[in-house]
Short mmCIF file of C-alpha atoms in Angstrom, two decimals:
data_model
loop_
_atom_site.label_atom_id
_atom_site.label_comp_id
_atom_site.label_asym_id
_atom_site.label_seq_id
_atom_site.Cartn_x
_atom_site.Cartn_y
_atom_site.Cartn_z
CA MET A 58 49.69 42.55 18.59
CA LEU A 59 46.06 44.31 16.32
CA ILE A 60 48.87 46.57 14.57
CA GLU A 61 52.76 45.87 14.56
CA LYS A 62 54.39 47.40 16.72
CA GLU A 63 57.39 49.15 14.35
CA LEU A 64 54.19 50.22 11.74
CA LEU A 65 52.71 52.86 14.53
CA LEU A 66 55.80 53.91 14.95
CA LYS A 67 57.21 54.36 11.24
CA TYR A 68 54.38 56.86 11.37
CA GLY A 69 54.63 58.61 14.67
CA ALA A 70 53.31 56.94 17.84
CA VAL A 71 55.00 56.73 21.32
CA GLU A 72 55.52 54.87 24.48
CA GLU A 73 53.08 56.02 27.19
CA VAL A 74 53.98 54.42 30.96
CA PHE A 75 50.64 54.42 32.87
CA ASN A 76 50.43 53.42 36.09
CA ARG A 77 48.04 51.50 38.15
CA SER A 78 44.59 53.28 38.60
CA ASP A 79 46.31 55.76 35.76
CA VAL A 80 42.84 57.15 33.26
CA ILE A 81 43.97 57.20 29.73
CA PHE A 82 40.80 59.12 29.09
CA ASP A 83 37.50 60.44 30.65
CA GLU A 84 33.76 59.79 29.81
CA GLY A 85 33.15 63.21 27.66
CA ASP A 86 37.01 63.53 26.69
CA THR A 87 36.90 63.77 22.47
CA PRO A 88 39.10 60.95 20.82
CA LYS A 89 41.95 62.50 19.29
CA TYR A 90 44.67 59.41 19.57
CA TYR A 91 44.64 55.89 18.46
CA TYR A 92 45.98 53.30 21.97
CA GLN A 93 47.51 50.46 21.63
CA ILE A 94 48.44 48.29 25.00
CA LEU A 95 52.16 46.89 24.77
CA GLU A 96 51.61 45.89 28.49
CA GLY A 97 48.97 45.30 31.21
CA ARG A 98 45.83 45.48 30.87
CA ILE A 99 42.97 48.46 30.81
CA LYS A 100 39.19 48.76 31.50
CA LEU A 101 36.34 50.80 30.35
CA ASN A 102 33.80 51.18 32.51
CA HIS A 103 31.22 53.66 33.50
CA TYR A 104 29.63 55.01 36.60
CA ASN A 105 25.79 55.20 36.81
CA ASP A 106 23.91 57.54 38.33
CA GLU A 107 23.93 55.43 41.74
CA GLY A 108 28.21 55.82 41.63
CA LYS A 109 28.45 52.22 40.80
CA GLU A 110 31.29 51.06 38.67
CA LEU A 111 29.76 49.46 35.46
CA ILE A 112 33.16 47.33 33.82
CA LEU A 113 31.87 46.94 29.92
CA ALA A 114 35.34 45.49 28.48
CA ILE A 115 38.58 44.38 29.63
CA LEU A 116 41.15 44.68 27.14
CA ASP A 117 44.59 43.63 27.00
CA LYS A 118 48.14 43.48 25.53
CA GLY A 119 48.35 43.78 21.64
CA LEU A 120 44.71 45.15 21.54
CA SER A 121 43.69 48.79 20.70
CA VAL A 122 41.02 51.08 23.10
CA CYS A 123 38.27 52.37 21.62
CA GLU A 124 39.36 52.87 18.47
CA LEU A 125 35.99 53.44 17.07
CA LEU A 126 35.23 55.97 17.80
CA LEU A 127 38.60 57.84 15.81
CA PHE A 128 36.19 57.48 12.63
CA ILE A 129 33.01 59.59 14.22
CA ASP A 130 32.29 62.78 15.58
CA LYS A 131 31.57 61.38 19.19
CA LYS A 132 32.80 61.79 22.65
CA TYR A 133 33.73 58.93 24.78
CA PRO A 134 30.75 57.48 25.93
CA VAL A 135 33.17 55.13 29.36
CA ASN A 136 36.65 55.79 30.87
CA ALA A 137 40.10 53.89 30.36
CA VAL A 138 41.83 53.25 33.50
CA THR A 139 44.68 50.54 33.92
CA PHE A 140 44.85 47.60 36.07
CA GLU A 141 48.42 47.90 36.23
CA ARG A 142 51.37 49.35 35.20
CA CYS A 143 51.18 49.20 31.48
CA THR A 144 52.61 50.71 28.23
CA VAL A 145 50.54 51.88 25.38
CA LEU A 146 51.48 53.28 22.48
CA LYS A 147 49.51 56.44 21.23
CA LEU A 148 48.96 58.08 17.21
CA PRO A 149 47.40 61.14 16.81
CA LYS A 150 44.01 60.75 15.30
CA LYS A 151 45.33 62.22 11.38
CA ASP A 152 48.70 60.25 11.64
CA PHE A 153 46.46 57.42 12.37
CA ASP A 154 44.76 57.17 9.17
CA LEU A 155 47.22 57.67 6.75
CA LEU A 156 48.72 54.37 8.40
CA LEU A 157 44.69 52.82 7.62
CA ASP A 158 45.26 54.28 3.91
CA GLU A 159 48.46 53.65 3.11
CA ASN A 160 48.30 49.72 4.85
CA PRO A 161 45.40 47.49 3.53
CA LYS A 162 46.15 44.89 5.93
CA ALA A 163 46.09 47.12 8.96
CA ALA A 164 43.05 48.37 7.78
CA SER A 165 41.21 45.26 7.60
CA ASP A 166 42.44 44.15 10.76
CA ILE A 167 41.00 46.72 12.48
CA ARG A 168 37.82 46.02 10.22
CA LYS A 169 37.97 42.76 11.32
CA PHE A 170 38.67 43.74 15.51
CA LEU A 171 35.83 46.28 14.99
CA ALA A 172 33.22 43.45 14.06
CA GLU A 173 34.42 41.27 16.97
CA ARG A 174 33.61 44.39 19.24
CA LEU A 175 30.44 44.83 17.87
CA TYR A 176 29.77 40.71 18.46
CA TYR A 177 31.26 40.95 21.67
CA LYS A 178 28.50 43.82 22.62
CA TYR A 179 25.68 41.90 20.99
CA ILE A 180 26.50 38.55 22.48
CA MET A 181 27.02 40.49 26.24
CA LEU A 182 24.03 41.77 25.69
CA GLU A 183 22.10 39.40 24.82
CA ASN A 184 23.40 37.72 28.64
CA ASN A 185 23.21 40.30 30.13
CA SER A 186 18.94 40.49 29.73
CA ALA A 187 18.96 37.12 30.75
CA LEU A 188 17.43 36.45 34.58
CA SER A 189 19.97 33.21 35.21
CA PRO A 190 23.20 34.37 35.96
CA ASP A 191 24.47 31.03 35.31
CA THR A 192 23.96 32.43 31.84
CA ARG A 193 25.30 35.83 32.09
CA ILE A 194 28.34 34.29 34.08
CA THR A 195 29.10 31.75 31.43
CA GLY A 196 28.48 33.98 28.33
CA MET A 197 30.67 36.02 29.80
CA LEU A 198 33.22 32.84 29.73
CA GLU A 199 33.03 31.87 27.22
CA TYR A 200 34.02 35.77 24.59
CA HIS A 201 36.75 35.98 26.96
CA LYS A 202 37.70 32.48 26.29
CA SER A 203 37.28 32.78 22.37
CA PHE A 204 40.51 35.54 22.27
CA SER A 205 42.81 32.80 23.41
CA ASP A 206 44.36 29.45 22.02
CA LYS A 207 44.01 28.10 24.58
CA LYS A 208 40.72 25.76 23.22
CA GLU A 209 40.70 22.29 25.93
CA LYS A 210 38.66 22.51 28.71
CA TYR A 211 40.22 24.37 31.91
CA SER A 212 43.18 25.53 29.93
CA TYR A 213 41.92 29.42 29.70
CA GLU A 214 42.72 30.81 33.09
CA ILE A 215 39.52 33.76 33.16
CA PRO A 216 42.21 37.03 34.51
CA LEU A 217 39.47 38.47 36.16
CA THR A 218 38.64 38.89 39.85
CA ARG A 219 34.69 38.04 41.32
CA GLN A 220 34.23 41.37 41.31
CA GLN A 221 35.15 42.32 37.85
CA ILE A 222 33.01 39.58 36.96
CA GLY A 223 30.23 40.94 38.82
CA ALA A 224 30.63 44.38 37.10
CA LEU A 225 30.12 43.08 33.19
CA THR A 226 27.86 40.95 33.69
CA ALA A 227 25.76 43.16 36.50
CA LEU A 228 26.16 40.83 39.26
CA ARG A 229 26.51 41.40 42.96
CA VAL A 230 29.54 39.75 43.80
CA GLU A 231 28.34 37.15 46.37
CA THR A 232 26.06 36.12 42.91
CA VAL A 233 28.64 35.42 40.82
CA ILE A 234 31.13 33.60 44.34
CA ARG A 235 27.83 30.94 44.61
CA THR A 236 27.23 31.02 40.56
CA VAL A 237 31.21 30.32 39.93
CA LYS A 238 31.17 27.16 43.18
CA ARG A 239 27.89 25.79 41.12
CA LEU A 240 29.58 26.33 38.05
CA GLU A 241 32.30 23.71 39.07
CA LYS A 242 30.74 21.33 40.82
CA GLU A 243 28.87 21.26 37.63
CA ASN A 244 32.50 20.61 35.83
CA TYR A 245 31.77 23.82 33.98
CA LEU A 246 35.24 25.40 34.86
CA LYS A 247 38.00 24.51 37.71
CA ILE A 248 38.93 26.68 40.21
CA ILE A 249 42.67 26.79 40.65
CA ASN A 250 44.96 28.67 43.31
CA ARG A 251 41.20 31.26 43.66
CA LYS A 252 41.36 31.35 40.07
CA ILE A 253 39.13 30.80 37.34
CA PHE A 254 40.24 27.79 34.39
CA VAL A 255 37.31 27.28 31.73
#
């Protein structure tokens, strides 16, 4: 957990349950709450002018959702949508500010998390500007594995479909499928029951 559940509850957080494909907030909404995932996964997405979905991040249990916008006066540039049934802790912004002021460890953890997110954005920008689909996909896979304790080869299961990998890397699904098969032949990854392991 980014911030311990008990600490969030102490400052007034409430649990909220969302079903699959529920919208937590829309692009253009004003940030009013700190959200932290207790169960499930949430995607941050955007739709381009042609209506194509671009997935900017996939957030797992224990992570917060767009917390950085609580520190500036800007609207959400993305949508937050659940992948599956999710339980989220929701804390009003003013209570979140107080929690950070009174708990230096939590404030430090948030700063570290923001730095990791910024690092990810740089890596993804660099990878997604590459012409090679191999570079785009391996960069994204390595980033996801970097947050896991599983460091051995083929020990981490990527929690994404081929379509989601395509949306994260701005590649067509067909290109992702071909590239993943080639990376398996090159022993970069393994496919077990259609799941990708790196």
